[in-house]
mmCIF file of C-alpha atoms and ligand atoms in Angstrom:
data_model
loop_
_atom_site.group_PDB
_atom_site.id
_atom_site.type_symbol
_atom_site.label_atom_id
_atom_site.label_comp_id
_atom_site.label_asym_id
_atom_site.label_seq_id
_atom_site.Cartn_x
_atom_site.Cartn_y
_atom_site.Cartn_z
ATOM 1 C CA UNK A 1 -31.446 40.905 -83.747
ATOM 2 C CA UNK A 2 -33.933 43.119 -81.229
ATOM 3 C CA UNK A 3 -34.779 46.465 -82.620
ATOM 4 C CA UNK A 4 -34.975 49.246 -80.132
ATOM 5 C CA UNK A 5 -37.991 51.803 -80.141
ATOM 6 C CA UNK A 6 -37.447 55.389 -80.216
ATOM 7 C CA UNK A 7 -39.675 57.963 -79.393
ATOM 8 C CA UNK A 8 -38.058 60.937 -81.262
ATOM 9 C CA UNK A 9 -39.061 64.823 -79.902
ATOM 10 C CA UNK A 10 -37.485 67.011 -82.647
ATOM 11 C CA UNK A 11 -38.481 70.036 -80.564
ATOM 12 C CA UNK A 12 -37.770 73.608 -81.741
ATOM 13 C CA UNK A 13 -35.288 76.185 -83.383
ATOM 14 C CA UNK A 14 -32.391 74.142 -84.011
ATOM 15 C CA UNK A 15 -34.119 70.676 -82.891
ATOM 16 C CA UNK A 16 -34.864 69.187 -85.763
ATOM 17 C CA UNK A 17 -31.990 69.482 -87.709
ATOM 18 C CA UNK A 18 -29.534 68.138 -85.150
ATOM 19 C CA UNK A 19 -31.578 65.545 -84.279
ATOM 20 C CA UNK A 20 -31.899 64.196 -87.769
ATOM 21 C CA UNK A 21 -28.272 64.240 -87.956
ATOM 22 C CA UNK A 22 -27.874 62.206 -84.767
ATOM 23 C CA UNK A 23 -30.940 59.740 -86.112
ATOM 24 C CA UNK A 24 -28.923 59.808 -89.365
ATOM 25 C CA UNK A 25 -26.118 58.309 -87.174
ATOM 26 C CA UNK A 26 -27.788 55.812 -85.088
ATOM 27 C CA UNK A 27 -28.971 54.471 -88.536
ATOM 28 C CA UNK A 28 -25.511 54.381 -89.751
ATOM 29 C CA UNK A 29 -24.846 51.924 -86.180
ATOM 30 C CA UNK A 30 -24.711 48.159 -86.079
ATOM 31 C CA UNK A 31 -28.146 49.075 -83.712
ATOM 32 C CA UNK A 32 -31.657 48.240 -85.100
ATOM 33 C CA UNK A 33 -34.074 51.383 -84.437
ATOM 34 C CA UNK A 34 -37.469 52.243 -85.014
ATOM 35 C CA UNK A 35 -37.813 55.847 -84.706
ATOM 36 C CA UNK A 36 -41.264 57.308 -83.851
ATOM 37 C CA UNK A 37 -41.396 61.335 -84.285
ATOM 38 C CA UNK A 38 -43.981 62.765 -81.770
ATOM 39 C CA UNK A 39 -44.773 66.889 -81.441
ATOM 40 C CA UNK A 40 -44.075 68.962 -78.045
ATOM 41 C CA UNK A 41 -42.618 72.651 -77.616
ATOM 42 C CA UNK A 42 -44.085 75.830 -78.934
ATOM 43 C CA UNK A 43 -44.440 74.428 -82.732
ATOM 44 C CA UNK A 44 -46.871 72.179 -80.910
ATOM 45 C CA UNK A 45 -48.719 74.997 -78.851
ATOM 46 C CA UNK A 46 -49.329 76.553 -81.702
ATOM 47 C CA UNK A 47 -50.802 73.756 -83.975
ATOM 48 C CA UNK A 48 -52.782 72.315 -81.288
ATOM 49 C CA UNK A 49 -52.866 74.537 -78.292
ATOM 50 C CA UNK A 50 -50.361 72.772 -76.245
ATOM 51 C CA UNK A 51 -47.182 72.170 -75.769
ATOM 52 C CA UNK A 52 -47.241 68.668 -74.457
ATOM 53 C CA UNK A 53 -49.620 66.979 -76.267
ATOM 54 C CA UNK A 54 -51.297 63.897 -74.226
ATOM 55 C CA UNK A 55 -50.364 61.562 -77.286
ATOM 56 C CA UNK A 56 -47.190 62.878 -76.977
ATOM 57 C CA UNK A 57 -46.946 62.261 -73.410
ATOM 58 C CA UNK A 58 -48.453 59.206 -73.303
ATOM 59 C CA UNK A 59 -45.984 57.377 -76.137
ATOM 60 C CA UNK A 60 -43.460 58.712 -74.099
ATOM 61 C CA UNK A 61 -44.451 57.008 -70.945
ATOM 62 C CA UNK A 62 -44.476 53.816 -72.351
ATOM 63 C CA UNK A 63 -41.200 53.845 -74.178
ATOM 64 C CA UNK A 64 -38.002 52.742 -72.593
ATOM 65 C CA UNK A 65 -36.019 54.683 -74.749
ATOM 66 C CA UNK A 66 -36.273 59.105 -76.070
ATOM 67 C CA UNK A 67 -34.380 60.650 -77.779
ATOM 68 C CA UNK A 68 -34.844 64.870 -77.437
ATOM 69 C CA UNK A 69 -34.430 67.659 -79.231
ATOM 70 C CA UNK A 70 -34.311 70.875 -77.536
ATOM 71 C CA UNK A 71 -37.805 72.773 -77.263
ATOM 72 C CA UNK A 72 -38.004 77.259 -77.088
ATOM 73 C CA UNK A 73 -40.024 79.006 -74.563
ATOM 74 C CA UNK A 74 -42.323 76.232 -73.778
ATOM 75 C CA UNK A 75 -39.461 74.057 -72.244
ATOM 76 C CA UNK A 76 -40.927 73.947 -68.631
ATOM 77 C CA UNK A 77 -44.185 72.711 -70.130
ATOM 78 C CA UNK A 78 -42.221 70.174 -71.928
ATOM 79 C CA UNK A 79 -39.184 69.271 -69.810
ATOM 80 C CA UNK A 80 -40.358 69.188 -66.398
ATOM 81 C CA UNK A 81 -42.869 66.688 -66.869
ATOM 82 C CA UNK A 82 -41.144 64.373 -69.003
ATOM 83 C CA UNK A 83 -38.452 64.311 -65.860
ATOM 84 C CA UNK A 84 -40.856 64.819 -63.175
ATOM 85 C CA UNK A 85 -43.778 62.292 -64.356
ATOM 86 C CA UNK A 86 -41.448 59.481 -66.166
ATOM 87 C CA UNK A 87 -39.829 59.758 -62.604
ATOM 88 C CA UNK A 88 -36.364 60.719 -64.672
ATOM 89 C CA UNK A 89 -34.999 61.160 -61.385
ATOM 90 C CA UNK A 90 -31.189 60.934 -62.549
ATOM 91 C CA UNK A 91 -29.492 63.745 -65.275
ATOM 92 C CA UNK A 92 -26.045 63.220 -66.170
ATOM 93 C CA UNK A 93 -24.332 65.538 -67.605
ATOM 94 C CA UNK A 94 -20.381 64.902 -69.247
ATOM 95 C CA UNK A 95 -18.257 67.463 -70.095
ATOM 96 C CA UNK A 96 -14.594 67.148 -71.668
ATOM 97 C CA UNK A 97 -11.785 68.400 -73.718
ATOM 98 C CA UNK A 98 -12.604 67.659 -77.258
ATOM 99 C CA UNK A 99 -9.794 67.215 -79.982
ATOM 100 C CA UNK A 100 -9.626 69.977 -82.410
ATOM 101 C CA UNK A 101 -11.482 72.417 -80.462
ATOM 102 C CA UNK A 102 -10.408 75.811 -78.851
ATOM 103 C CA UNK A 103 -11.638 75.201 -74.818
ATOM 104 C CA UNK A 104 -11.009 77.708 -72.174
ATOM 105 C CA UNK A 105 -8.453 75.825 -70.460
ATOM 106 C CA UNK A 106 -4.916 77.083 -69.779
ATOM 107 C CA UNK A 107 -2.449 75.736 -71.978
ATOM 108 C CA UNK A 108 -1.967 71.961 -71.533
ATOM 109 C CA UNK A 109 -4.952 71.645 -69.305
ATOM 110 C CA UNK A 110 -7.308 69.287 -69.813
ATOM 111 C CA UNK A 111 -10.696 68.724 -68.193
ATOM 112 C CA UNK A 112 -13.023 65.025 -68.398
ATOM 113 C CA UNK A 113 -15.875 65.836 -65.782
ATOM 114 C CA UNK A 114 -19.282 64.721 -65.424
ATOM 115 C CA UNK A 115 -22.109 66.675 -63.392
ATOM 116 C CA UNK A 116 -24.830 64.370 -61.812
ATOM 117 C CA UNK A 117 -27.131 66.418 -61.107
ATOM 118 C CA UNK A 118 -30.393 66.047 -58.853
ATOM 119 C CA UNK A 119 -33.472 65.685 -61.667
ATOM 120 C CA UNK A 120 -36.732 65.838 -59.795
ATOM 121 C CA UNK A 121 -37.128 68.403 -57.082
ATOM 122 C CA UNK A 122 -35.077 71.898 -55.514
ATOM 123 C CA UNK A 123 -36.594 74.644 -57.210
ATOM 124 C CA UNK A 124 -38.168 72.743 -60.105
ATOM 125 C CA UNK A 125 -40.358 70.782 -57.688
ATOM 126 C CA UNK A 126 -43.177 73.416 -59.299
ATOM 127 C CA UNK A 127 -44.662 74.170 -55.762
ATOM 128 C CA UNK A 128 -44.786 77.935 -56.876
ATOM 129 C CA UNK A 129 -46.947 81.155 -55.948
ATOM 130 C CA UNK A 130 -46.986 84.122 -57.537
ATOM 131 C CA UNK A 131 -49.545 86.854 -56.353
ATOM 132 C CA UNK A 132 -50.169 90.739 -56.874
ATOM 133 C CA UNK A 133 -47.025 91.681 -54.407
ATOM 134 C CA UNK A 134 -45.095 88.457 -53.828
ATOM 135 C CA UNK A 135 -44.068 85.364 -55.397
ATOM 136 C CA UNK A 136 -42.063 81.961 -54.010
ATOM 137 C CA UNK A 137 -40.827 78.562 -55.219
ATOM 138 C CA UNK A 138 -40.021 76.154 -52.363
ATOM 139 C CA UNK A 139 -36.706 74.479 -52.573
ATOM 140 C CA UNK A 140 -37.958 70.857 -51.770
ATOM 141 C CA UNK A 141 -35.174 68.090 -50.851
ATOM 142 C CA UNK A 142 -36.195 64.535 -49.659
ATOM 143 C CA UNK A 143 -34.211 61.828 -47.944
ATOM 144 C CA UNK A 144 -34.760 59.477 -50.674
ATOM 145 C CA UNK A 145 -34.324 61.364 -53.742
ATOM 146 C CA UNK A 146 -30.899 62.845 -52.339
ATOM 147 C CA UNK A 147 -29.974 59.044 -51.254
ATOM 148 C CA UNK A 148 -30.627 57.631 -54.141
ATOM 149 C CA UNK A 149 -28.698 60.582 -55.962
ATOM 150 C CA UNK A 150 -25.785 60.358 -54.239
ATOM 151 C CA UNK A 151 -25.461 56.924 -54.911
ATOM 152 C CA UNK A 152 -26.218 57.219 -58.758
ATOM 153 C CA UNK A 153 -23.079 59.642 -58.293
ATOM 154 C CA UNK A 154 -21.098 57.291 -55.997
ATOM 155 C CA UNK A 155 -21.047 54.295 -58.383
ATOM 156 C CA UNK A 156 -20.139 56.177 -61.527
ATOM 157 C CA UNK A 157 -17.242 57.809 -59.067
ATOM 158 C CA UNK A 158 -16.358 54.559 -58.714
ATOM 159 C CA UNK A 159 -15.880 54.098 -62.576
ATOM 160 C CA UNK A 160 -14.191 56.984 -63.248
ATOM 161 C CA UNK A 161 -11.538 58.595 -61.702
ATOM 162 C CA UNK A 162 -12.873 57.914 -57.699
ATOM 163 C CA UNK A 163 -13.104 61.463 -57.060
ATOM 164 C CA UNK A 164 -17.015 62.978 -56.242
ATOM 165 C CA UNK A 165 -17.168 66.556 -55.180
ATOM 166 C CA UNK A 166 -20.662 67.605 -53.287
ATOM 167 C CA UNK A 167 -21.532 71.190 -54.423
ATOM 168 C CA UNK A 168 -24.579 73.083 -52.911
ATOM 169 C CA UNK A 169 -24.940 76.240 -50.511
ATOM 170 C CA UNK A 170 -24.974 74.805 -47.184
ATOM 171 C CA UNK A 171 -23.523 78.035 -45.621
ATOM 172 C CA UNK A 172 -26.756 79.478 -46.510
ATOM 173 C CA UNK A 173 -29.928 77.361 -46.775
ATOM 174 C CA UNK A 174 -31.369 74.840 -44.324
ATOM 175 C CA UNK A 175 -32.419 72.610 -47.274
ATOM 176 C CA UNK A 176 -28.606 72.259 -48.714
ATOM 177 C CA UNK A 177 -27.515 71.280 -44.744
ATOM 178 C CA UNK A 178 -29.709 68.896 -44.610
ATOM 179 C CA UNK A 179 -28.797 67.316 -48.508
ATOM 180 C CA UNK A 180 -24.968 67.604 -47.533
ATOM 181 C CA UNK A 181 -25.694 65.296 -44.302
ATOM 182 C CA UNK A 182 -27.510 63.216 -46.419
ATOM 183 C CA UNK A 183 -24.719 62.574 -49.143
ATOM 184 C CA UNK A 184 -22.410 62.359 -46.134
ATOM 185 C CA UNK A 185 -23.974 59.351 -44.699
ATOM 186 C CA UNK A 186 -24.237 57.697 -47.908
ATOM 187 C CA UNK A 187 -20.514 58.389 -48.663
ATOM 188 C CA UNK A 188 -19.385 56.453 -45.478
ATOM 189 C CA UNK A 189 -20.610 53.394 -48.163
ATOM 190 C CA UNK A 190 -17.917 54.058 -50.198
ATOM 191 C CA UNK A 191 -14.770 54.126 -48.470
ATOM 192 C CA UNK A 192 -12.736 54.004 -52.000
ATOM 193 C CA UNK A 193 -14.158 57.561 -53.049
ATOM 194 C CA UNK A 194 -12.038 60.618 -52.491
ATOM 195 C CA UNK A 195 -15.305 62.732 -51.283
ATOM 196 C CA UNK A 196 -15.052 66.832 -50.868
ATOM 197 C CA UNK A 197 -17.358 69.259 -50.328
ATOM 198 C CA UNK A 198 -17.748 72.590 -52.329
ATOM 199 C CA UNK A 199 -19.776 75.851 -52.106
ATOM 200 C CA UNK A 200 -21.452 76.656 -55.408
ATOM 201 C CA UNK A 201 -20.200 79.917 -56.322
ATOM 202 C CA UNK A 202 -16.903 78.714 -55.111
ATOM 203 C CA UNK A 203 -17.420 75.480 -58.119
ATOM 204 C CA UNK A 204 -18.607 77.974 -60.616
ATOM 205 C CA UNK A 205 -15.020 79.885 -59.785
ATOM 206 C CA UNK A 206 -13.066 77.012 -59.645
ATOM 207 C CA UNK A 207 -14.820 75.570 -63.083
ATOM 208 C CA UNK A 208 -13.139 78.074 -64.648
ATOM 209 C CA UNK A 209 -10.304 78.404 -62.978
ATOM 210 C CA UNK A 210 -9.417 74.518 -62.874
ATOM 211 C CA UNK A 211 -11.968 72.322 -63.920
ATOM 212 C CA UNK A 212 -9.454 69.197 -64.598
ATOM 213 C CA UNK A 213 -9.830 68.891 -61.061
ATOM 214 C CA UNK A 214 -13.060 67.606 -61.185
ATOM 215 C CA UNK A 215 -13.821 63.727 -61.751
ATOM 216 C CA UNK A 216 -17.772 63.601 -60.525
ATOM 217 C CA UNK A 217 -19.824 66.834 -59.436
ATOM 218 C CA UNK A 218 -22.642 66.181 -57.328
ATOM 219 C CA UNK A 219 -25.462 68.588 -56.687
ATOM 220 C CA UNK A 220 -29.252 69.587 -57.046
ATOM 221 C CA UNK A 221 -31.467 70.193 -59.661
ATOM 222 C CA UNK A 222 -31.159 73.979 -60.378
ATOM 223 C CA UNK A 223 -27.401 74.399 -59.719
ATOM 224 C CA UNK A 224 -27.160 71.579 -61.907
ATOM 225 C CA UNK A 225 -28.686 73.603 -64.597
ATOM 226 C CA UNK A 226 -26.677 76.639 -64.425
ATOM 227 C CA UNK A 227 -22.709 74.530 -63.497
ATOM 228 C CA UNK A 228 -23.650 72.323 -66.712
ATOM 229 C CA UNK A 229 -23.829 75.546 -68.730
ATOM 230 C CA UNK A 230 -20.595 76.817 -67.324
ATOM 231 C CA UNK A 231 -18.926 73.646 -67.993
ATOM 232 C CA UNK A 232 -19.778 73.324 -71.877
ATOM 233 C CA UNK A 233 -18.621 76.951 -72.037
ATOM 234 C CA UNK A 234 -15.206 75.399 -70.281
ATOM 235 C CA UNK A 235 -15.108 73.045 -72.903
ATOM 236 C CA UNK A 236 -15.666 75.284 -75.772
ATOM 237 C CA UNK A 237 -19.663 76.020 -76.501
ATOM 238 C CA UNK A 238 -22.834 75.386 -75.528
ATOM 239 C CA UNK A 239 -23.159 72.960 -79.016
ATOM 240 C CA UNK A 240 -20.776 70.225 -77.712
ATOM 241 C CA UNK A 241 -22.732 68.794 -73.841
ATOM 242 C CA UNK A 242 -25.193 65.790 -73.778
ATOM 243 C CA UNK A 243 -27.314 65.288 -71.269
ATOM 244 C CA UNK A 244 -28.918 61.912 -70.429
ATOM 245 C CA UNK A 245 -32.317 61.583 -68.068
ATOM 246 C CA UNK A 246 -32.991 58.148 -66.316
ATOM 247 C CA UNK A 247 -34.915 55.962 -64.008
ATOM 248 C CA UNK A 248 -33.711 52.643 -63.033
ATOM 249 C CA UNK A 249 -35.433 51.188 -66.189
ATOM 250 C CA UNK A 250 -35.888 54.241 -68.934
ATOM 251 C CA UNK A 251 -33.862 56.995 -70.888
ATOM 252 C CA UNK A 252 -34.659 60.262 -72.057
ATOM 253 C CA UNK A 253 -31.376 61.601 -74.134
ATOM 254 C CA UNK A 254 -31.285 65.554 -74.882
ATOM 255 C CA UNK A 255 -28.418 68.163 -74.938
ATOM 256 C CA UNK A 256 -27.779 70.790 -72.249
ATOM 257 C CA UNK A 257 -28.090 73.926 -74.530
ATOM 258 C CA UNK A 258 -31.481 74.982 -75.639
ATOM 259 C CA UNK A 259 -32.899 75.901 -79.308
ATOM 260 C CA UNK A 260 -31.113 78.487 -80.131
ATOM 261 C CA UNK A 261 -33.556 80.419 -82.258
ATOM 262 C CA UNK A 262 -30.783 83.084 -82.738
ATOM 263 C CA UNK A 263 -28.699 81.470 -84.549
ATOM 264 C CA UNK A 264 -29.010 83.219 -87.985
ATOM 265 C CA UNK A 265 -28.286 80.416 -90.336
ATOM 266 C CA UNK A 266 -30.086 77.081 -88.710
ATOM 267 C CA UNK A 267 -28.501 74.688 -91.581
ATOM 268 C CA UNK A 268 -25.103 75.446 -89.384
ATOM 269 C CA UNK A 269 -26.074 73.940 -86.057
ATOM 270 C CA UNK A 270 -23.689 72.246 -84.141
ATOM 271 C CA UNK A 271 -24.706 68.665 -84.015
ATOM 272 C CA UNK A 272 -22.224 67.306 -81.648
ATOM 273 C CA UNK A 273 -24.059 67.346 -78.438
ATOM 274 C CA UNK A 274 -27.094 65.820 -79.757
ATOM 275 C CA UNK A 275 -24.835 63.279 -81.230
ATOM 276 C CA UNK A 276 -23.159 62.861 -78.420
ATOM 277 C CA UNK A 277 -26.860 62.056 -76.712
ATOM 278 C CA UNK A 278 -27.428 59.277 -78.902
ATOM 279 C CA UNK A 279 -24.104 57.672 -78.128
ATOM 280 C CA UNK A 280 -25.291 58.243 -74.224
ATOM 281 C CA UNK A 281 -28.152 56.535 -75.311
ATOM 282 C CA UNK A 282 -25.955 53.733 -77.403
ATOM 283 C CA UNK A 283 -24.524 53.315 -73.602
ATOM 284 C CA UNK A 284 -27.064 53.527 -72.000
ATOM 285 C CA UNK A 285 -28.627 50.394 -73.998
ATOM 286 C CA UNK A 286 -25.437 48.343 -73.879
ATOM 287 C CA UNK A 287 -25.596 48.462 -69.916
ATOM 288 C CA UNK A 288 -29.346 48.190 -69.175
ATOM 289 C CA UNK A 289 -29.486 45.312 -72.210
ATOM 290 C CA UNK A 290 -25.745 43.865 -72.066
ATOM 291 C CA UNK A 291 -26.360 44.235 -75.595
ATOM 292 C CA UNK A 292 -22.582 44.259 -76.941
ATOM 293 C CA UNK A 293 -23.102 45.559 -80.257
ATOM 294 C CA UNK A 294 -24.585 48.681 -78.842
ATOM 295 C CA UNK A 295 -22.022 49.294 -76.600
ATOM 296 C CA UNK A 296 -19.624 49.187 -79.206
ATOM 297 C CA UNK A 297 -21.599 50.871 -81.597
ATOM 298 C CA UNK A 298 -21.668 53.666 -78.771
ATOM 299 C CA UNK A 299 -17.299 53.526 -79.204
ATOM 300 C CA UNK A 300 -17.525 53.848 -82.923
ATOM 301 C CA UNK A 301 -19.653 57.087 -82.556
ATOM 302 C CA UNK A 302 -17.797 58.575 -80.454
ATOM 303 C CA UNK A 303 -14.643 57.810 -81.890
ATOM 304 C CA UNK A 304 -15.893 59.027 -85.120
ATOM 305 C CA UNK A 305 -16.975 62.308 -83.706
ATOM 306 C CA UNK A 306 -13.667 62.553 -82.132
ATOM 307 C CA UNK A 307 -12.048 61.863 -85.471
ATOM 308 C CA UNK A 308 -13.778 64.555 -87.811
ATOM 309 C CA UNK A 309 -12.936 67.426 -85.218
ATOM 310 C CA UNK A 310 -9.577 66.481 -84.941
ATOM 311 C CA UNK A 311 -9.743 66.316 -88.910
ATOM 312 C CA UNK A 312 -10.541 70.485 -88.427
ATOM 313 C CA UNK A 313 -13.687 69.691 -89.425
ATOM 314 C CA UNK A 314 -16.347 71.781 -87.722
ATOM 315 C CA UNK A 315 -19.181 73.816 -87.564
ATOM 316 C CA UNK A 316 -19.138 77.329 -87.550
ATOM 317 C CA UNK A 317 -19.144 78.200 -83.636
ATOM 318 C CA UNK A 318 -16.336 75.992 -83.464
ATOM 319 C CA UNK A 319 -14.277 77.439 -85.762
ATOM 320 C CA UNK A 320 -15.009 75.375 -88.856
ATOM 321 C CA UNK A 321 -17.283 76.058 -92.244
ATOM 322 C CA UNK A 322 -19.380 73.185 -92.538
ATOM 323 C CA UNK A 323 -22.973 72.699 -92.269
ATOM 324 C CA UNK A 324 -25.317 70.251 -89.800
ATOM 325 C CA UNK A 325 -25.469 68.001 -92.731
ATOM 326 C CA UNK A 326 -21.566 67.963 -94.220
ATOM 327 C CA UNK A 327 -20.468 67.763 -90.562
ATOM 328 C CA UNK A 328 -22.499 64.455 -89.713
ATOM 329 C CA UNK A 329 -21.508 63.019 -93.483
ATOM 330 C CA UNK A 330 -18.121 63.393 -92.097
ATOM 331 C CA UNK A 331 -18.920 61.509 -88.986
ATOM 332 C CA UNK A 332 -20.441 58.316 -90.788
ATOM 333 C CA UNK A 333 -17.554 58.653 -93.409
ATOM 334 C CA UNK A 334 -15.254 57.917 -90.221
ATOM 335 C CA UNK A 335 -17.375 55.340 -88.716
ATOM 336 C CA UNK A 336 -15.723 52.249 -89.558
HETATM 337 C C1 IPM B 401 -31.891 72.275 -69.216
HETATM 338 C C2 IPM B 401 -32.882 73.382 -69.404
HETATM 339 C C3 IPM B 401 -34.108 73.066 -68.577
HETATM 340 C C4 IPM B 401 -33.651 72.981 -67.146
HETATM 341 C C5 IPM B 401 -35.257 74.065 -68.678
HETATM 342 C C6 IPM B 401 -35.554 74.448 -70.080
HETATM 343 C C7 IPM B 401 -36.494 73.551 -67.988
HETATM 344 O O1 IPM B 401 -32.341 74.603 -69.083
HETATM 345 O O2 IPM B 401 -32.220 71.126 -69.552
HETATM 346 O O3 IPM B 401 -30.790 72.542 -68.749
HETATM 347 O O4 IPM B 401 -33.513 73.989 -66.487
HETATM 348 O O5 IPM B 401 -33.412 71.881 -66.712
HETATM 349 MN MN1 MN B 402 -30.186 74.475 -68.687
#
């Protein structure tokens, strides 16, 4: 049986605690892993001066497979290159109902949605200026990294419930005209697809408002950032969204909150969208690999996790008392 490398980032705050719990579960899998633990985030500018060390960096660039905690104020030292240089061009980013937990749905609404969102360029292309009396970012789109986007978000359309909604701000900037056009053409590919178009602020509204009528949510890298926020928030907290980066042939698995230094007790971190990153990257490996067992092993997380919340038991934000460590328990007690 092939075992899998995994170059573990623990990160900050609440990083290292949820991802040991979602190590603790790919251990509990029918996957083999060998987990290598490497330093980046503001622990790591502190030890050593940086926040991305180049060993760091390096081991990451050479492994097919990462598995990422969230890192603190350093993030854009940390984040953006691990995209941007490991070419990371794709982030996909589910968000659903959950069993057992309070969402912000109406009554009897449910929402299963995922956000593709742009991962290399917009506003986080770093071409940035900041002097005594001004300061700009330039909102960079290409032809090929919107094509290729657009069809990452086309085929998984395709698997899920054929609806892809384009979101950007085309009544306002030149760049999002020129992305829309883009997706446009590439839509005419995929005649199966129910394709609409949507105004950002207007998605943000109608996230709220209705988000079960979202299948697949197409955009660009910043308003990416801030609808994948909203939508965990939908769904019932920040703790519960994972978030997987790829290239055609590499994964980078993280969730979409950050490392929540604030929260008082760290022992009670929600674990579930870290978890839920590992069974992304369980997926991820069953696809690129066909390897069966890790595709089912992906099901038996999941299922598990679905299982202990609808048990009522929770961490704290959720509504429940137990810890990081008694929730995941719980979670390999129900993976059978
Ligand atoms: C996220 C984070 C990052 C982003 C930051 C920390 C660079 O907010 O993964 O959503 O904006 O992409
Ligand atoms: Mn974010």
């Amino acid at each position: 049986m092939r075992t899998y490398k995994v170059i573990v980032l623990p990160g900050d705050g609440i990083g290292p605690r949820i991802t040991e719990a979602a190590v603790d579960i790919l251990k509990n899998t029918d996957v083999k892993f060998e987990f290598i633990f490497y330093e980046a985030g503001d622990e790591a500018l502190n030890k050593y001066g940086v926040a991305m060390p180049k060993e760091t960096m390096e081991a990451a660039a050479q492994s097919e497979l990462i598995l990422k905690g969230p890192t603190g104020e350093t993030a854009k030292q940390v984040v953006l290159p691990l995209r941007q240089e490991l070419g990371l061009f794709v982030n996909l980013r589910p968000a659903r109902s959950l069993p057992g937990v309070k969402s912000r749905l109406y009554e009897g609404e449910e929402a299963n949605l995922l956000i593709v969102r742009e991962n290399s360029e917009g506003l986080y292309a770093r071409i940035e200026t900041m002097r005594e009396e001004f300061a700009f970012n330039t909102r960079l789109i290409t032809r090929k990294a919107t094509e290729r986007i657009m069809r990452i978000a086309c085929e998984h359309a395709l698997r899920r419930k054929r609806k892809l909604t384009i979101v950007d701000k085309s009544n306002v900037l030149i760049s999002d005209v020129f992305f829309r056009n883009i997706c446009r053409e590439i839509s005419k590919n995929y005649p199966e697809l129910e394709v609409n178009e949507m105004y950002v602020d207007n998605c943000a509204y109608q996230l709220v408002k209705n988000p079960g009528q979202f299948d697949v949510i197409l955009t660009e890298n910043m308003f990416g950032d801030i609808l994948s926020d909203l939508a965990s928030w939908v769904q019932g907290g920040l703790g519960l969204c994972p978030g997987a980066n790829l290239s055609e042939d590499k994964g980078m698995f993280e969730p979409v909150h950050g490392a929540a230094f604030n929260m008082k007790n760290k022992n009670y971190a929600n674990p579930t969208a870290m978890i839920l990153s590992a069974k992304m990257m369980l997926d991820w490996i069953g696809l690129k690999h066909g390897d069966r067992q890790a595709s089912e092993s992906a099901e038996k997380v999941e299922n598990a996790l679905l299982t202990t919340l609808a048990q009522g038991k929770k961490t704290p934000d959720i509504g429940g008392t137990l810890s990081t460590k008694e929730f995941t328990v719980e979670i390999i007690k129900n993976m059978v």
